[in-house]
Tab-separated table of C-alpha atoms in Angstrom:
chain	number	residue	atom	x	y	z
A	1	MET	CA	91.342	109.759	88.293
A	2	GLN	CA	95.096	109.429	87.960
A	3	ARG	CA	97.080	108.551	85.075
A	4	ALA	CA	99.952	105.966	85.065
A	5	ALA	CA	101.513	104.556	82.199
A	6	LEU	CA	104.275	101.547	82.125
A	7	ILE	CA	107.253	100.662	80.019
A	8	GLY	CA	108.825	97.415	80.159
A	9	CYS	CA	106.879	94.535	79.123
A	10	GLY	CA	108.703	91.607	80.291
A	11	ALA	CA	108.161	88.873	82.979
A	12	MET	CA	108.211	91.468	85.848
A	13	SER	CA	105.384	93.784	84.734
A	14	ARG	CA	102.649	91.331	85.121
A	15	ALA	CA	103.281	92.181	88.795
A	16	TRP	CA	102.775	95.634	88.292
A	17	PHE	CA	99.676	95.352	86.277
A	18	GLU	CA	98.258	93.117	88.879
A	19	ALA	CA	99.110	95.194	91.517
A	20	ALA	CA	97.859	98.745	89.688
A	21	LYS	CA	94.641	97.302	88.936
A	22	THR	CA	93.638	97.088	92.759
A	23	ILE	CA	94.180	100.845	93.112
A	24	ASP	CA	91.270	103.208	93.344
A	25	GLY	CA	91.725	106.238	91.172
A	26	LEU	CA	94.582	104.958	88.988
A	27	GLU	CA	93.994	104.238	85.104
A	28	ILE	CA	96.852	102.743	83.264
A	29	VAL	CA	96.903	104.998	79.804
A	30	GLY	CA	99.843	103.988	78.255
A	31	VAL	CA	102.313	100.809	77.848
A	32	ALA	CA	105.177	100.379	76.155
A	33	ASP	CA	108.282	98.123	75.443
A	34	ILE	CA	110.730	97.920	72.322
A	35	ASP	CA	108.896	94.926	71.085
A	36	HIS	CA	105.530	96.341	70.152
A	37	ASP	CA	104.052	93.221	69.732
A	38	ARG	CA	104.580	92.381	73.574
A	39	ALA	CA	103.312	95.427	74.588
A	40	ALA	CA	100.208	95.388	73.027
A	41	ALA	CA	99.723	91.568	74.300
A	42	ARG	CA	100.501	92.310	78.055
A	43	ALA	CA	97.772	95.540	77.606
A	44	ALA	CA	95.343	93.369	76.172
A	45	GLU	CA	96.132	90.676	78.743
A	46	PHE	CA	94.587	93.317	81.524
A	47	GLY	CA	91.667	94.903	79.492
A	48	LEU	CA	93.609	98.027	78.519
A	49	GLU	CA	91.948	98.419	75.084
A	50	GLN	CA	92.103	102.481	75.460
A	51	ALA	CA	95.915	102.591	76.468
A	52	VAL	CA	98.427	104.303	74.318
A	53	ILE	CA	100.938	101.489	72.860
A	54	ALA	CA	104.361	102.932	72.496
A	55	THR	CA	108.001	101.730	71.880
A	56	SER	CA	109.838	104.329	73.411
A	57	ILE	CA	109.343	106.458	76.423
A	58	GLU	CA	109.496	109.768	74.105
A	59	ASP	CA	105.943	108.547	72.161
A	60	LEU	CA	104.626	107.281	75.660
A	61	LEU	CA	105.002	110.257	77.478
A	62	ALA	CA	103.788	112.537	74.596
A	63	ARG	CA	100.555	110.322	73.347
A	64	ALA	CA	99.633	109.058	76.633
A	65	GLU	CA	100.659	112.131	79.117
A	66	PRO	CA	100.466	110.107	82.263
A	67	ASP	CA	101.059	111.737	85.803
A	68	MET	CA	103.023	108.737	87.015
A	69	LEU	CA	105.348	106.322	85.362
A	70	PHE	CA	105.963	102.579	86.422
A	71	ASP	CA	109.544	102.020	85.095
A	72	VAL	CA	110.154	98.408	84.680
A	73	VAL	CA	112.930	98.519	81.603
A	74	VAL	CA	116.352	96.712	82.030
A	75	PRO	CA	118.879	98.535	84.376
A	76	GLY	CA	121.069	100.013	80.704
A	77	ALA	CA	117.947	101.873	79.988
A	78	ARG	CA	116.550	103.095	83.224
A	79	HIS	CA	118.395	106.517	83.634
A	80	HIS	CA	116.838	107.277	80.188
A	81	VAL	CA	113.585	106.222	81.287
A	82	VAL	CA	113.654	107.952	84.442
A	83	SER	CA	115.272	111.151	83.474
A	84	SER	CA	112.964	111.673	80.368
A	85	ALA	CA	109.806	110.659	82.551
A	86	LEU	CA	110.716	113.278	85.533
A	87	ALA	CA	111.607	115.940	82.590
A	88	ALA	CA	107.752	115.468	81.705
A	89	GLY	CA	106.588	115.935	84.948
A	90	CYS	CA	106.222	112.224	86.228
A	91	HIS	CA	106.408	110.869	89.841
A	92	VAL	CA	108.089	107.496	88.992
A	93	LEU	CA	108.386	104.075	90.579
A	94	SER	CA	111.210	102.077	89.073
A	95	GLU	CA	112.419	98.442	89.540
A	96	LYS	CA	115.503	97.844	91.267
A	97	PRO	CA	118.274	98.880	90.580
A	98	MET	CA	117.863	102.503	90.366
A	99	ALA	CA	120.726	102.936	88.166
A	100	ASP	CA	123.291	101.023	86.052
A	101	SER	CA	126.056	103.407	88.316
A	102	LEU	CA	126.426	105.336	91.267
A	103	ASP	CA	126.847	108.490	89.059
A	104	GLN	CA	123.483	107.953	87.308
A	105	ALA	CA	122.038	107.271	90.681
A	106	ARG	CA	123.287	110.589	91.798
A	107	ASP	CA	122.208	112.120	88.583
A	108	LEU	CA	118.952	111.052	89.164
A	109	VAL	CA	118.359	111.774	92.716
A	110	ALA	CA	119.309	115.501	91.850
A	111	ARG	CA	116.996	115.109	88.676
A	112	ALA	CA	114.256	114.546	91.135
A	113	ARG	CA	114.885	116.930	93.644
A	114	ALA	CA	114.970	119.503	90.849
A	115	ALA	CA	111.408	118.534	89.130
A	116	ASP	CA	110.187	118.244	92.756
A	117	ARG	CA	108.934	114.805	91.724
A	118	LEU	CA	109.264	111.423	93.674
A	119	HIS	CA	111.653	108.822	92.343
A	120	VAL	CA	111.005	105.543	94.356
A	121	VAL	CA	112.560	102.189	93.866
A	122	ILE	CA	110.742	98.930	94.485
A	123	GLN	CA	112.411	97.375	97.520
A	124	ASN	CA	109.506	95.005	98.262
A	125	ARG	CA	111.515	93.233	101.271
A	126	ARG	CA	111.204	95.602	103.610
A	127	TYR	CA	107.272	95.309	103.081
A	128	LEU	CA	107.270	91.748	104.107
A	129	ALA	CA	105.997	91.235	107.791
A	130	ALA	CA	109.061	89.329	109.419
A	131	PRO	CA	111.604	92.116	108.426
A	132	ARG	CA	109.103	94.643	110.253
A	133	ARG	CA	108.690	92.429	113.452
A	134	ILE	CA	112.510	91.890	113.837
A	135	ARG	CA	113.543	95.455	113.030
A	136	ARG	CA	110.991	96.092	115.780
A	137	LEU	CA	112.667	93.590	118.214
A	138	ILE	CA	116.355	94.687	117.706
A	139	ALA	CA	115.174	98.428	118.131
A	140	SER	CA	113.366	97.453	121.591
A	141	GLY	CA	116.934	96.158	122.671
A	142	ALA	CA	115.960	92.878	123.387
A	143	ILE	CA	119.257	91.414	121.901
A	144	GLY	CA	121.250	94.445	122.919
A	145	ASP	CA	123.230	95.965	120.408
A	146	VAL	CA	123.786	94.236	117.185
A	147	THR	CA	127.023	93.398	116.464
A	148	SER	CA	127.136	91.265	113.529
A	149	ILE	CA	124.932	90.166	110.377
A	150	HIS	CA	125.428	87.383	108.621
A	151	CYS	CA	123.411	86.381	105.384
A	152	ASP	CA	123.372	83.313	103.478
A	153	PHE	CA	121.554	83.124	99.869
A	154	PHE	CA	122.019	79.751	97.749
A	155	LEU	CA	119.368	79.307	94.799
A	156	GLY	CA	119.701	77.798	91.321
A	157	PRO	CA	117.189	79.812	88.830
A	158	HIS	CA	117.154	79.418	85.099
A	159	PHE	CA	116.029	82.696	84.119
A	160	GLY	CA	117.309	83.252	80.567
A	161	GLY	CA	117.452	86.370	79.145
A	162	PHE	CA	119.516	89.297	80.224
A	163	ARG	CA	120.573	88.233	83.539
A	164	GLU	CA	122.505	85.395	82.274
A	165	GLU	CA	124.273	87.719	80.162
A	166	MET	CA	124.865	90.166	82.610
A	167	ASP	CA	128.192	91.062	84.472
A	168	HIS	CA	128.102	91.254	88.540
A	169	VAL	CA	124.897	89.311	87.894
A	170	LEU	CA	124.104	88.461	91.676
A	171	LEU	CA	125.380	91.656	92.935
A	172	LEU	CA	123.682	94.157	90.443
A	173	ASP	CA	120.614	92.019	90.014
A	174	MET	CA	119.899	90.264	93.308
A	175	ALA	CA	121.925	90.756	96.187
A	176	ILE	CA	120.653	94.936	96.298
A	177	HIS	CA	117.423	93.546	98.081
A	178	THR	CA	119.965	91.790	100.682
A	179	PHE	CA	121.960	94.492	100.955
A	180	ASP	CA	119.067	96.979	101.510
A	181	ALA	CA	117.421	94.662	104.062
A	182	ALA	CA	120.589	94.734	106.027
A	183	ARG	CA	120.531	98.751	106.174
A	184	PHE	CA	116.846	97.979	107.322
A	185	LEU	CA	117.603	95.770	110.324
A	186	ALA	CA	120.928	97.291	111.472
A	187	GLY	CA	119.766	100.495	111.356
A	188	ALA	CA	123.189	101.590	110.165
A	189	GLU	CA	124.623	102.729	107.429
A	190	PRO	CA	127.834	100.992	105.280
A	191	GLU	CA	131.498	102.485	105.387
A	192	GLY	CA	133.191	99.782	103.727
A	193	VAL	CA	133.263	96.599	101.742
A	194	TYR	CA	135.584	93.526	100.744
A	195	CYS	CA	134.196	91.085	98.114
A	196	ARG	CA	135.000	88.171	96.166
A	197	GLU	CA	133.324	86.840	93.009
A	198	TRP	CA	133.836	83.628	91.391
A	199	GLU	CA	132.001	81.827	88.787
A	200	PRO	CA	131.637	78.084	90.176
A	201	LYS	CA	132.311	75.505	87.238
A	202	ASN	CA	128.639	74.333	87.061
A	203	SER	CA	127.813	77.943	86.168
A	204	TRP	CA	125.005	79.013	83.451
A	205	TYR	CA	125.616	82.901	84.000
A	206	LYS	CA	128.275	84.676	81.856
A	207	GLN	CA	129.630	86.185	85.040
A	208	GLY	CA	129.167	86.733	88.807
A	209	SER	CA	127.056	84.258	89.606
A	210	SER	CA	128.771	83.861	93.515
A	211	ALA	CA	130.107	86.252	95.621
A	212	ALA	CA	130.848	86.866	99.238
A	213	ALA	CA	131.484	90.036	101.269
A	214	ILE	CA	132.563	91.642	104.225
A	215	PHE	CA	130.664	95.026	104.992
A	216	GLU	CA	131.614	97.351	107.969
A	217	PHE	CA	128.901	99.375	109.305
A	218	GLY	CA	128.838	102.155	111.671
A	219	GLU	CA	129.459	101.666	115.090
A	220	GLY	CA	131.508	98.169	114.493
A	221	VAL	CA	128.580	96.066	113.085
A	222	ILE	CA	129.745	93.708	110.660
A	223	PHE	CA	127.822	92.233	107.617
A	224	ASN	CA	128.780	89.195	106.200
A	225	TYR	CA	127.104	88.058	103.026
A	226	ARG	CA	127.658	84.735	101.199
A	227	GLY	CA	125.448	84.177	98.153
A	228	SER	CA	125.038	82.256	94.777
A	229	TRP	CA	122.568	81.819	91.797
A	230	CYS	CA	123.956	78.678	90.537
A	231	ALA	CA	123.586	76.380	94.089
A	232	ASN	CA	121.529	73.479	92.964
A	233	GLY	CA	119.722	71.682	96.414
A	234	LEU	CA	119.035	72.756	99.442
A	235	GLY	CA	117.995	76.491	98.649
A	236	THR	CA	117.502	79.306	100.862
A	237	SER	CA	114.332	81.434	100.681
A	238	TRP	CA	114.804	84.428	98.244
A	239	GLU	CA	114.816	86.799	101.440
A	240	SER	CA	117.740	84.802	102.371
A	241	ALA	CA	118.422	83.088	105.429
A	242	TRP	CA	119.940	85.279	108.646
A	243	ARG	CA	121.775	85.435	112.293
A	244	ILE	CA	121.817	88.562	113.994
A	245	THR	CA	123.709	88.613	116.943
A	246	GLY	CA	123.627	90.970	119.826
A	247	THR	CA	125.595	91.929	122.907
A	248	LYS	CA	122.523	90.376	124.950
A	249	GLY	CA	121.540	87.209	122.211
A	250	SER	CA	120.861	86.402	118.963
A	251	LEU	CA	118.289	85.898	116.626
A	252	VAL	CA	117.949	83.677	113.433
A	253	TRP	CA	115.156	84.121	110.513
A	254	ASP	CA	114.765	81.307	107.651
A	255	GLY	CA	113.445	83.811	105.224
A	256	HIS	CA	110.120	82.578	105.670
A	257	ASP	CA	107.984	82.553	108.816
A	258	ASP	CA	110.627	81.231	111.357
A	259	ILE	CA	111.916	83.570	113.429
A	260	ARG	CA	113.817	82.929	116.714
A	261	ALA	CA	115.506	84.592	119.229
A	262	GLU	CA	117.338	83.815	122.497
A	263	ILE	CA	119.368	86.035	124.973
A	264	ALA	CA	121.701	85.218	127.796
A	265	THR	CA	120.135	84.953	130.957
A	266	GLY	CA	123.467	85.887	133.110
A	267	ASP	CA	123.778	82.105	134.577
A	268	ILE	CA	126.727	80.042	133.674
A	269	LYS	CA	126.930	77.006	133.554
A	270	GLY	CA	129.833	75.051	132.395
A	271	LEU	CA	131.362	76.450	129.158
A	272	PHE	CA	127.902	78.513	128.074
A	273	SER	CA	125.491	81.269	129.409
A	274	GLU	CA	122.124	79.438	130.080
A	275	VAL	CA	119.680	81.227	127.336
A	276	ALA	CA	116.049	82.042	127.316
A	277	ALA	CA	113.550	82.624	124.389
A	278	VAL	CA	112.737	86.089	123.818
A	279	GLU	CA	108.946	86.628	122.148
A	280	ILE	CA	109.259	88.032	118.732
A	281	PRO	CA	106.891	91.163	118.876
A	282	PRO	CA	103.582	91.302	116.391
A	283	LEU	CA	103.353	93.453	113.896
A	284	ASP	CA	102.429	96.723	114.663
A	285	PRO	CA	99.123	99.148	112.574
A	286	SER	CA	102.027	101.874	111.600
A	287	ASP	CA	104.100	98.869	109.757
A	288	ARG	CA	104.680	99.271	106.131
A	289	THR	CA	103.508	95.582	104.633
A	290	GLY	CA	101.972	93.976	101.615
A	291	GLY	CA	105.057	93.463	99.873
A	292	HIS	CA	105.049	94.372	96.154
A	293	LEU	CA	101.495	95.880	96.298
A	294	GLY	CA	102.089	97.505	99.556
A	295	LEU	CA	104.917	99.688	97.725
A	296	VAL	CA	102.912	100.398	95.051
A	297	GLN	CA	100.013	101.744	97.293
A	298	ASP	CA	102.418	103.650	99.268
A	299	PHE	CA	103.753	105.359	96.141
A	300	VAL	CA	100.172	106.194	94.861
A	301	ALA	CA	99.735	107.395	97.847
A	302	ALA	CA	102.627	109.530	98.296
A	303	THR	CA	101.712	111.045	95.175
A	304	ARG	CA	98.288	112.269	96.491
A	305	GLY	CA	99.839	113.994	99.517
A	306	GLY	CA	100.780	110.987	101.741
A	307	PRO	CA	104.365	110.209	103.482
A	308	VAL	CA	107.405	109.420	100.995
A	309	PRO	CA	108.638	106.321	100.907
A	310	GLU	CA	111.546	104.847	102.713
A	311	THR	CA	112.841	103.544	99.530
A	312	VAL	CA	112.995	106.757	97.537
A	313	GLY	CA	115.651	107.367	95.744
A	314	SER	CA	117.620	109.678	97.932
A	315	GLN	CA	117.673	107.026	100.476
A	316	ASN	CA	117.817	103.884	98.170
A	317	ILE	CA	120.825	105.034	96.430
A	318	ARG	CA	122.732	104.134	100.150
A	319	SER	CA	121.950	100.132	98.910
A	320	LEU	CA	123.055	101.028	95.656
A	321	ALA	CA	126.045	102.193	97.148
A	322	MET	CA	126.609	98.939	98.691
A	323	VAL	CA	126.390	97.038	95.402
A	324	PHE	CA	128.621	99.207	93.418
A	325	GLY	CA	131.509	99.322	96.516
A	326	ALA	CA	131.260	95.127	96.392
A	327	ILE	CA	131.690	95.052	92.897
A	328	GLU	CA	134.699	97.611	92.765
A	329	SER	CA	136.446	95.617	95.531
A	330	ALA	CA	135.609	92.463	93.747
A	331	THR	CA	137.351	93.768	90.256
A	332	THR	CA	140.204	95.423	92.399
A	333	GLY	CA	140.973	92.969	94.778
A	334	ARG	CA	141.007	95.507	97.617
A	335	ARG	CA	138.697	97.024	100.496
A	336	VAL	CA	136.520	99.734	99.329
A	337	GLU	CA	135.047	102.749	100.904
A	338	ILE	CA	131.218	103.034	100.546
A	339	SER	CA	130.029	106.880	99.834
A	340	ILE	CA	127.344	108.205	98.079
């Protein structure tokens, strides 16, 4: 039986508890939050009568003695929580973003390596069926070499709480999902970015609810991102709406279940090449799916000797670098090179 503890009992924590209770051989032995009553209420909700209730990471680690930590704290507390857990010998699965700055992310990667422990980040969009099928199609060469990726994200959620008081809220709290998916789908890494942020007059956020960014990936691939968190009406999926253009054809995904692809046949009639539909491949047994639960399962399996999840910190830092590159560009008004 492995011992797990969770810190950060806000709204997101419920999904973590739901996932954890389905995993055989895993016991939640500690629950923590800066609000003791909130931690106690969440523990009671999931029948964790014997769990340690704590208000700090130090108290949680000392009293619960977990093998692994589920980190669901706000971004500003992440570095302290993760570094403390790694020093105590815990494997850590964190909410995104993996750190509050790129320097902190680099430090956590180094600490995890030195402690010989896993630090994995929740990027559950990779664990959806559609991105796996799209990546399989792209890798097959069906639409040729990818030349550009275009992505729209337009929603208007009223979260309340810390998000509405954050700086760079769209880029830092949400866009990393899309940026990470773009890395996965392109099979390439970003090299530079130009970004603009703005605040529409109807916005209920402090700063950075809307942004547009142009990323330069390797091999001449361009990733074009447009997004807003205060766009009312005609909302996109939380997974965004995508168009991927290749040398042979194009693919579109509505962020839900509709994936379509067409390629040029070589015949030209009038101004345009004739096109033919391309079948989207099914999932392969090796594809990692299951959303949030799938990633939690892979993390726990990795602590038991299974493969290291692809969202381990040493890889996820590349997606975080896209976020901080975009923020720097939006702040300075210039193109920024992306490096880790």
